């Protein structure tokens, strides 16, 4: 919307030509100028400029819908609002499953099972709607080369033996999971930007990025000056494109993140803790009391990233071999 | 009449020609007439007539203002303001401690900013206010409508349905406990469907759409004159990425703030903005501060900061012209933001839909 050219905003031809002499070609350029500047470049009087502003604004402003219309649209198709994870207690806490149309983040220490969880969700997404799936393709962006096709087939065959009873069906399922290996931040961003066409072409119903943290933390060392801002920039841009895709196509987008230890050196750094859910040591319960100067574990990528995701699932070890999933209640699950 | 030519809202090229020709005051222009003007500065008669009409309108506006009529600048005594403020309604939040520290609730004609870390309850409070603004007057509300501008995609219709249902039920309980005449009539139109149809949602994906929407807001509010609340959920999000030119960002934000203040005053609406928190890295420690920089702090009249203390959510009134700084504890339950203590937290918290 921002890059919309002014001639499509129904301004007259000569006005557009005049503005392009000052390098003002898109709606964004036009709206960023103050009234006096606009008067100077358009050569119009104050009232005329205000009318022009309204015209250009109308070309880029979003459409209005009442909350009632939104609700009606959702209730027309209730089954497509979630992707059920088939873990009943988790589904209950999430009110149905992984929500469609928003970003869900899965965070955990290494080895907890994030990639396994993502692989399972890929299988679920390819199932027909009658079995609780989304009946569509999956785009899997893998930055750690952790995806294993053999494991995928193993999960599918063991979880749904009645459905995947022939090799043919398994092959069909694997054909609808599109894997992209991206190893740098730049290529991940380029891939995200090009997803829109792929989603329409391949009828994709789930996008997974595993993992955002590994590629970002490899390239950005936040101790160096300027890197923190660049990293935030990259993450914000990726997040806003992914949000747009999730909302536009009403599909779930799943991202995985890592755990980091923040070394605390006094009360000051406590303020960095975004919310108690992010402080995983709190879940231990009785063990820690009072001072906590040795540091705490929290989800990586900073609190700006935390603002961008809509739902955050935290996996942890409770005691071996069960693993725990935390939203605000504890849900136990096993990897089999 | 003695107004200088340079201050008139004419096109800059025209102003330059008038100055070159030696015109100094508006009176001179009016005395010359359109034909004389067109010959002297070399423009067509139609253009000259147009210019003179603009000048005449301006001068007429000036004299009307000087006579004390209502216009862009208002003059009144403090007593008149006091009377106005006392009869003004507040938008209650259904959290009595929060209403208390705000002095009754969210005030109309002022900008209230809510800052907080993710997951602390900013969007929940905004959705609640969008429902509470519609409470009929006989129940203590302002009977208005709401505009919800969403930049982060965190508006949850299902949650609004929950809040609306709880609000309607609450009003029914009040009507039963203290029955009055108007209650019955008001409750006929106060239903969940009605509440939802009077919340106007806009989804702005980047700062250009946000700027465009705020420019169009006066027009929209003129058409929907019952709107008493404008919520912008996430004023920080579109401005925090892709902005290399920080000076431009400050200028755009200041412009936005000014327009919102004008809109709030003209339409007697409350403006509620939510902001993010960012980490400010100091020499020995880092602290969480509201995002968008120091100068943005001046934009809002009232500033609330939501934060955590272990697992308890707290709200601090950080800036207010009339109330003192104080902190209260609150919970998010199925129905509303509540200021009960721990009893309800255990059982109800899991019904929150997003982020936690």
Short mmCIF file of C-alpha atoms in Angstrom, two decimals, chain B residues 8-356:
data_model
loop_
_atom_site.label_atom_id
_atom_site.label_comp_id
_atom_site.label_asym_id
_atom_site.label_seq_id
_atom_site.Cartn_x
_atom_site.Cartn_y
_atom_site.Cartn_z
CA UNK B 8 -2.89 34.38 3.40
CA UNK B 9 -3.46 30.76 2.34
CA UNK B 10 -2.78 31.35 -1.33
CA UNK B 11 -0.64 29.29 -3.65
CA UNK B 12 3.08 30.06 -3.15
CA UNK B 13 3.62 31.12 -6.75
CA UNK B 14 0.80 33.62 -6.49
CA UNK B 15 2.12 34.95 -3.21
CA UNK B 16 5.54 35.45 -4.76
CA UNK B 17 4.04 37.46 -7.61
CA UNK B 18 2.01 39.64 -5.24
CA UNK B 19 5.08 40.36 -3.18
CA UNK B 20 7.08 41.22 -6.30
CA UNK B 21 4.32 43.60 -7.40
CA UNK B 22 4.48 45.35 -4.04
CA UNK B 23 1.17 44.36 -2.40
CA UNK B 24 1.41 44.32 1.36
CA UNK B 25 -2.00 44.06 3.01
CA UNK B 26 -5.19 42.18 2.27
CA UNK B 27 -7.11 45.45 2.10
CA UNK B 28 -5.01 46.56 -0.87
CA UNK B 29 -5.95 43.40 -2.74
CA UNK B 30 -9.63 43.84 -2.09
CA UNK B 31 -9.51 47.47 -3.17
CA UNK B 32 -7.82 46.65 -6.48
CA UNK B 33 -10.54 44.30 -7.68
CA UNK B 34 -10.15 41.27 -9.95
CA UNK B 35 -9.57 43.06 -13.23
CA UNK B 36 -6.96 45.39 -11.85
CA UNK B 37 -5.23 42.53 -10.08
CA UNK B 38 -5.12 40.39 -13.21
CA UNK B 39 -3.54 43.19 -15.23
CA UNK B 40 -0.97 44.09 -12.59
CA UNK B 41 0.43 40.69 -11.85
CA UNK B 42 -0.34 38.98 -15.14
CA UNK B 43 -2.82 36.26 -14.22
CA UNK B 44 -6.20 35.48 -15.73
CA UNK B 45 -9.34 37.21 -14.40
CA UNK B 46 -10.77 33.92 -13.13
CA UNK B 47 -7.65 33.20 -11.10
CA UNK B 48 -7.72 36.72 -9.69
CA UNK B 49 -11.35 36.33 -8.70
CA UNK B 50 -10.62 33.02 -6.99
CA UNK B 51 -7.76 34.56 -5.05
CA UNK B 52 -9.92 37.47 -3.93
CA UNK B 53 -12.64 35.12 -2.74
CA UNK B 54 -10.10 33.26 -0.60
CA UNK B 55 -8.88 36.58 0.83
CA UNK B 56 -12.40 37.72 1.59
CA UNK B 57 -13.21 34.45 3.34
CA UNK B 58 -10.08 34.69 5.46
CA UNK B 59 -10.74 38.24 6.52
CA UNK B 60 -14.33 37.46 7.30
CA UNK B 61 -13.17 34.57 9.42
CA UNK B 62 -10.73 36.87 11.19
CA UNK B 63 -13.38 39.39 12.17
CA UNK B 64 -15.71 36.66 13.35
CA UNK B 65 -12.94 35.30 15.54
CA UNK B 66 -12.13 38.73 16.91
CA UNK B 67 -15.77 39.14 17.90
CA UNK B 68 -15.40 36.10 20.14
CA UNK B 69 -17.12 33.46 18.04
CA UNK B 70 -16.07 29.83 18.17
CA UNK B 71 -13.29 28.93 15.80
CA UNK B 72 -9.87 27.43 15.91
CA UNK B 73 -8.98 29.34 19.08
CA UNK B 74 -11.37 29.25 22.00
CA UNK B 75 -11.47 31.69 24.81
CA UNK B 76 -13.18 30.81 28.04
CA UNK B 77 -12.71 31.26 31.73
CA UNK B 78 -11.43 28.56 34.06
CA UNK B 79 -14.87 28.42 35.68
CA UNK B 80 -16.47 27.45 32.39
CA UNK B 81 -13.82 24.78 31.92
CA UNK B 82 -14.44 23.44 35.42
CA UNK B 83 -18.15 23.12 34.78
CA UNK B 84 -17.42 21.38 31.50
CA UNK B 85 -14.99 18.94 33.09
CA UNK B 86 -17.37 18.07 35.88
CA UNK B 87 -20.20 17.15 33.57
CA UNK B 88 -17.90 15.24 31.27
CA UNK B 89 -18.18 11.52 31.29
CA UNK B 90 -15.47 8.97 31.83
CA UNK B 91 -15.10 5.64 30.12
CA UNK B 92 -14.99 3.17 32.99
CA UNK B 93 -12.71 0.14 32.82
CA UNK B 94 -14.68 -2.09 35.24
CA UNK B 95 -11.53 -2.34 37.34
CA UNK B 96 -12.36 -0.10 40.26
CA UNK B 97 -8.81 0.45 41.45
CA UNK B 98 -7.73 1.43 37.93
CA UNK B 99 -10.69 3.78 37.61
CA UNK B 100 -9.78 5.30 40.95
CA UNK B 101 -6.20 6.10 40.10
CA UNK B 102 -7.34 7.57 36.77
CA UNK B 103 -9.82 9.79 38.58
CA UNK B 104 -12.97 8.08 37.36
CA UNK B 105 -11.87 6.31 34.20
CA UNK B 106 -10.44 7.17 30.81
CA UNK B 107 -11.14 10.85 30.19
CA UNK B 108 -12.74 12.20 27.05
CA UNK B 109 -10.86 14.82 24.98
CA UNK B 110 -7.52 13.59 26.30
CA UNK B 111 -4.88 11.21 24.97
CA UNK B 112 -4.15 8.27 27.26
CA UNK B 113 -1.10 6.14 26.55
CA UNK B 114 -0.74 2.58 27.83
CA UNK B 115 2.80 1.22 27.79
CA UNK B 116 3.80 -2.28 28.72
CA UNK B 117 5.73 -5.41 27.93
CA UNK B 118 4.19 -7.96 25.60
CA UNK B 119 1.52 -10.11 27.17
CA UNK B 120 0.74 -7.77 30.03
CA UNK B 121 -2.76 -6.87 28.94
CA UNK B 122 -2.71 -3.70 26.84
CA UNK B 123 -4.84 -5.02 23.99
CA UNK B 124 -7.19 -6.62 26.52
CA UNK B 125 -7.79 -3.26 28.15
CA UNK B 126 -8.34 -1.60 24.78
CA UNK B 127 -10.90 -4.19 23.75
CA UNK B 128 -12.62 -3.73 27.08
CA UNK B 129 -12.74 0.04 26.65
CA UNK B 130 -14.24 -0.42 23.18
CA UNK B 131 -17.11 -2.28 24.84
CA UNK B 132 -17.38 -0.03 27.92
CA UNK B 133 -17.73 3.16 25.87
CA UNK B 134 -21.06 1.83 24.62
CA UNK B 135 -22.69 1.45 28.06
CA UNK B 136 -25.93 3.47 28.11
CA UNK B 137 -26.01 6.68 30.10
CA UNK B 138 -28.51 5.40 32.64
CA UNK B 139 -25.89 2.87 33.76
CA UNK B 140 -23.16 5.48 34.08
CA UNK B 141 -21.59 5.18 30.64
CA UNK B 142 -21.16 7.61 27.77
CA UNK B 143 -23.28 5.73 25.20
CA UNK B 144 -20.76 6.18 22.43
CA UNK B 145 -19.20 4.10 19.65
CA UNK B 146 -15.60 3.05 19.17
CA UNK B 147 -12.98 3.16 16.42
CA UNK B 148 -10.27 0.49 16.74
CA UNK B 149 -7.15 0.96 14.63
CA UNK B 150 -5.09 -2.23 14.82
CA UNK B 151 -1.48 -2.21 13.60
CA UNK B 152 -0.27 -5.47 15.13
CA UNK B 153 -3.06 -7.86 14.26
CA UNK B 154 -3.87 -8.59 17.88
CA UNK B 155 -7.57 -7.76 17.80
CA UNK B 156 -9.45 -10.94 18.78
CA UNK B 157 -13.13 -10.93 17.93
CA UNK B 158 -13.89 -13.91 20.15
CA UNK B 159 -12.49 -12.15 23.16
CA UNK B 160 -14.57 -9.05 22.42
CA UNK B 161 -17.64 -11.29 22.29
CA UNK B 162 -16.78 -12.61 25.78
CA UNK B 163 -16.27 -9.12 27.17
CA UNK B 164 -19.46 -7.81 25.56
CA UNK B 165 -21.53 -10.71 26.92
CA UNK B 166 -20.16 -10.10 30.42
CA UNK B 167 -20.88 -6.38 30.18
CA UNK B 168 -24.47 -6.96 29.11
CA UNK B 169 -24.95 -9.41 31.95
CA UNK B 170 -23.48 -6.92 34.42
CA UNK B 171 -25.94 -4.26 33.27
CA UNK B 172 -28.83 -6.68 33.60
CA UNK B 173 -27.78 -7.37 37.19
CA UNK B 174 -27.69 -3.65 37.96
CA UNK B 175 -31.14 -3.20 36.43
CA UNK B 176 -32.54 -5.99 38.59
CA UNK B 177 -30.95 -4.72 41.77
CA UNK B 178 -32.03 -1.09 41.34
CA UNK B 179 -34.81 -0.97 38.80
CA UNK B 180 -35.42 2.38 37.12
CA UNK B 181 -37.52 3.43 34.18
CA UNK B 182 -34.84 4.03 31.57
CA UNK B 183 -33.06 0.77 32.32
CA UNK B 184 -35.57 -1.38 30.50
CA UNK B 185 -35.53 0.70 27.35
CA UNK B 186 -31.75 0.95 27.29
CA UNK B 187 -31.32 -2.80 27.71
CA UNK B 188 -33.45 -3.49 24.65
CA UNK B 189 -30.79 -2.05 22.34
CA UNK B 190 -27.76 -3.03 24.42
CA UNK B 191 -26.99 -6.50 23.09
CA UNK B 192 -23.84 -8.29 21.98
CA UNK B 193 -24.66 -7.88 18.27
CA UNK B 194 -25.27 -4.18 18.71
CA UNK B 195 -22.05 -3.71 20.63
CA UNK B 196 -20.06 -5.51 17.95
CA UNK B 197 -21.62 -3.53 15.13
CA UNK B 198 -20.57 -0.26 16.73
CA UNK B 199 -16.87 -1.10 16.94
CA UNK B 200 -15.29 0.12 13.69
CA UNK B 201 -12.04 -1.74 12.98
CA UNK B 202 -9.24 -0.70 10.68
CA UNK B 203 -6.20 -2.90 10.07
CA UNK B 204 -3.19 -0.75 9.21
CA UNK B 205 -0.20 -2.71 7.96
CA UNK B 206 2.45 0.01 7.86
CA UNK B 207 2.95 3.58 8.90
CA UNK B 208 1.69 4.98 5.57
CA UNK B 209 -1.71 3.36 6.09
CA UNK B 210 -1.72 4.64 9.67
CA UNK B 211 -0.96 8.19 8.56
CA UNK B 212 -3.62 7.96 5.86
CA UNK B 213 -6.20 6.67 8.33
CA UNK B 214 -5.49 9.44 10.84
CA UNK B 215 -5.86 12.05 8.06
CA UNK B 216 -9.24 10.58 7.19
CA UNK B 217 -10.35 10.29 10.83
CA UNK B 218 -12.04 13.73 11.09
CA UNK B 219 -14.16 12.92 8.05
CA UNK B 220 -15.11 9.53 9.48
CA UNK B 221 -15.96 11.00 12.88
CA UNK B 222 -18.10 13.67 11.26
CA UNK B 223 -20.13 10.91 9.61
CA UNK B 224 -20.28 8.79 12.75
CA UNK B 225 -20.88 11.48 15.33
CA UNK B 226 -21.52 9.06 18.18
CA UNK B 227 -17.91 7.85 18.31
CA UNK B 228 -16.42 8.64 21.72
CA UNK B 229 -13.33 6.46 21.67
CA UNK B 230 -10.47 6.08 19.22
CA UNK B 231 -8.03 3.28 20.02
CA UNK B 232 -4.74 2.88 18.18
CA UNK B 233 -3.39 -0.48 19.28
CA UNK B 234 0.28 -0.46 18.61
CA UNK B 235 1.41 3.01 17.66
CA UNK B 236 4.99 1.85 18.05
CA UNK B 237 4.97 -1.22 15.81
CA UNK B 238 4.86 0.43 12.37
CA UNK B 239 7.45 3.04 13.36
CA UNK B 240 10.05 0.71 14.75
CA UNK B 241 11.34 -0.95 11.65
CA UNK B 242 12.47 0.33 8.28
CA UNK B 243 13.13 3.79 9.63
CA UNK B 244 16.62 5.01 9.02
CA UNK B 245 15.69 8.65 9.30
CA UNK B 246 14.90 9.18 12.96
CA UNK B 247 14.26 12.88 12.47
CA UNK B 248 11.48 12.05 10.01
CA UNK B 249 10.05 9.60 12.49
CA UNK B 250 9.95 12.21 15.25
CA UNK B 251 8.29 14.68 12.91
CA UNK B 252 5.66 12.19 11.76
CA UNK B 253 4.90 11.12 15.31
CA UNK B 254 4.55 14.70 16.48
CA UNK B 255 2.24 15.42 13.57
CA UNK B 256 0.16 12.38 14.46
CA UNK B 257 -0.04 13.43 18.10
CA UNK B 258 -1.18 16.92 17.13
CA UNK B 259 -3.87 15.65 14.80
CA UNK B 260 -5.10 13.25 17.45
CA UNK B 261 -5.34 16.04 20.04
CA UNK B 262 -7.32 18.19 17.61
CA UNK B 263 -9.61 15.28 16.77
CA UNK B 264 -10.07 14.40 20.45
CA UNK B 265 -11.06 17.95 21.29
CA UNK B 266 -13.32 18.62 18.33
CA UNK B 267 -15.30 15.43 18.63
CA UNK B 268 -15.19 15.08 22.43
CA UNK B 269 -13.63 11.64 22.09
CA UNK B 270 -11.04 9.85 24.17
CA UNK B 271 -7.91 8.70 22.36
CA UNK B 272 -6.13 5.63 23.73
CA UNK B 273 -2.75 4.59 22.34
CA UNK B 274 -0.69 1.54 23.25
CA UNK B 275 3.07 1.60 23.17
CA UNK B 276 5.78 -1.03 23.46
CA UNK B 277 8.65 -1.17 25.88
CA UNK B 278 12.23 -1.18 24.76
CA UNK B 279 15.48 -1.85 26.54
CA UNK B 280 17.64 1.15 27.18
CA UNK B 281 21.23 0.06 27.69
CA UNK B 282 22.92 2.21 30.27
CA UNK B 283 26.50 2.04 31.52
CA UNK B 284 26.02 -0.44 34.32
CA UNK B 285 22.47 -1.65 33.83
CA UNK B 286 19.66 -1.73 31.35
CA UNK B 287 16.11 -0.65 32.01
CA UNK B 288 12.80 -1.07 30.26
CA UNK B 289 11.44 2.23 29.02
CA UNK B 290 8.54 3.11 26.75
CA UNK B 291 9.49 2.97 23.09
CA UNK B 292 9.53 5.78 20.50
CA UNK B 293 11.91 8.05 22.36
CA UNK B 294 11.84 10.88 24.83
CA UNK B 295 9.96 13.43 22.77
CA UNK B 296 7.03 11.06 22.28
CA UNK B 297 6.54 11.10 26.04
CA UNK B 298 5.16 14.60 25.69
CA UNK B 299 2.39 13.59 23.34
CA UNK B 300 0.09 11.83 25.77
CA UNK B 301 -1.75 13.63 28.54
CA UNK B 302 -2.05 10.56 30.74
CA UNK B 303 0.45 7.72 30.76
CA UNK B 304 -0.14 4.30 32.29
CA UNK B 305 2.62 1.75 32.52
CA UNK B 306 1.70 -1.91 32.91
CA UNK B 307 4.43 -4.14 34.31
CA UNK B 308 5.15 -7.27 36.26
CA UNK B 309 6.28 -7.89 39.79
CA UNK B 310 7.03 -11.61 39.90
CA UNK B 311 3.73 -12.99 38.72
CA UNK B 312 1.52 -10.10 39.68
CA UNK B 313 0.42 -7.59 37.08
CA UNK B 314 0.68 -3.98 38.15
CA UNK B 315 -0.47 -0.73 36.62
CA UNK B 316 1.31 2.52 37.43
CA UNK B 317 -0.08 5.94 36.66
CA UNK B 318 3.07 7.58 35.40
CA UNK B 319 1.90 10.92 34.12
CA UNK B 320 -1.33 12.75 34.78
CA UNK B 321 -2.27 16.41 35.11
CA UNK B 322 -4.77 15.84 37.88
CA UNK B 323 -4.05 12.56 39.70
CA UNK B 324 -1.04 11.56 41.72
CA UNK B 325 1.35 8.78 40.79
CA UNK B 326 0.22 5.43 42.19
CA UNK B 327 0.33 1.73 41.47
CA UNK B 328 -2.39 -0.89 41.66
CA UNK B 329 -2.59 -4.62 41.04
CA UNK B 330 -4.97 -6.12 38.51
CA UNK B 331 -5.96 -9.43 36.96
CA UNK B 332 -7.34 -10.46 33.62
CA UNK B 333 -10.31 -12.74 34.05
CA UNK B 334 -12.81 -14.18 31.62
CA UNK B 335 -15.04 -11.17 31.90
CA UNK B 336 -12.94 -8.09 32.45
CA UNK B 337 -9.83 -6.66 33.91
CA UNK B 338 -10.53 -7.16 37.58
CA UNK B 339 -8.87 -5.88 40.66
CA UNK B 340 -9.54 -8.91 42.78
CA UNK B 341 -6.57 -10.48 44.37
CA UNK B 342 -5.17 -13.93 43.81
CA UNK B 343 -8.39 -15.93 44.24
CA UNK B 344 -9.57 -15.59 40.68
CA UNK B 345 -6.17 -15.76 39.03
CA UNK B 346 -5.63 -19.48 39.37
CA UNK B 347 -8.95 -20.55 37.96
CA UNK B 348 -9.58 -18.01 35.28
CA UNK B 349 -6.23 -17.07 33.80
CA UNK B 350 -6.11 -19.97 31.39
CA UNK B 351 -9.04 -18.62 29.47
CA UNK B 352 -6.93 -15.85 28.03
CA UNK B 353 -6.70 -16.50 24.36
CA UNK B 354 -3.44 -15.06 23.21
CA UNK B 355 0.18 -14.86 24.13
CA UNK B 356 0.21 -16.55 27.47
#
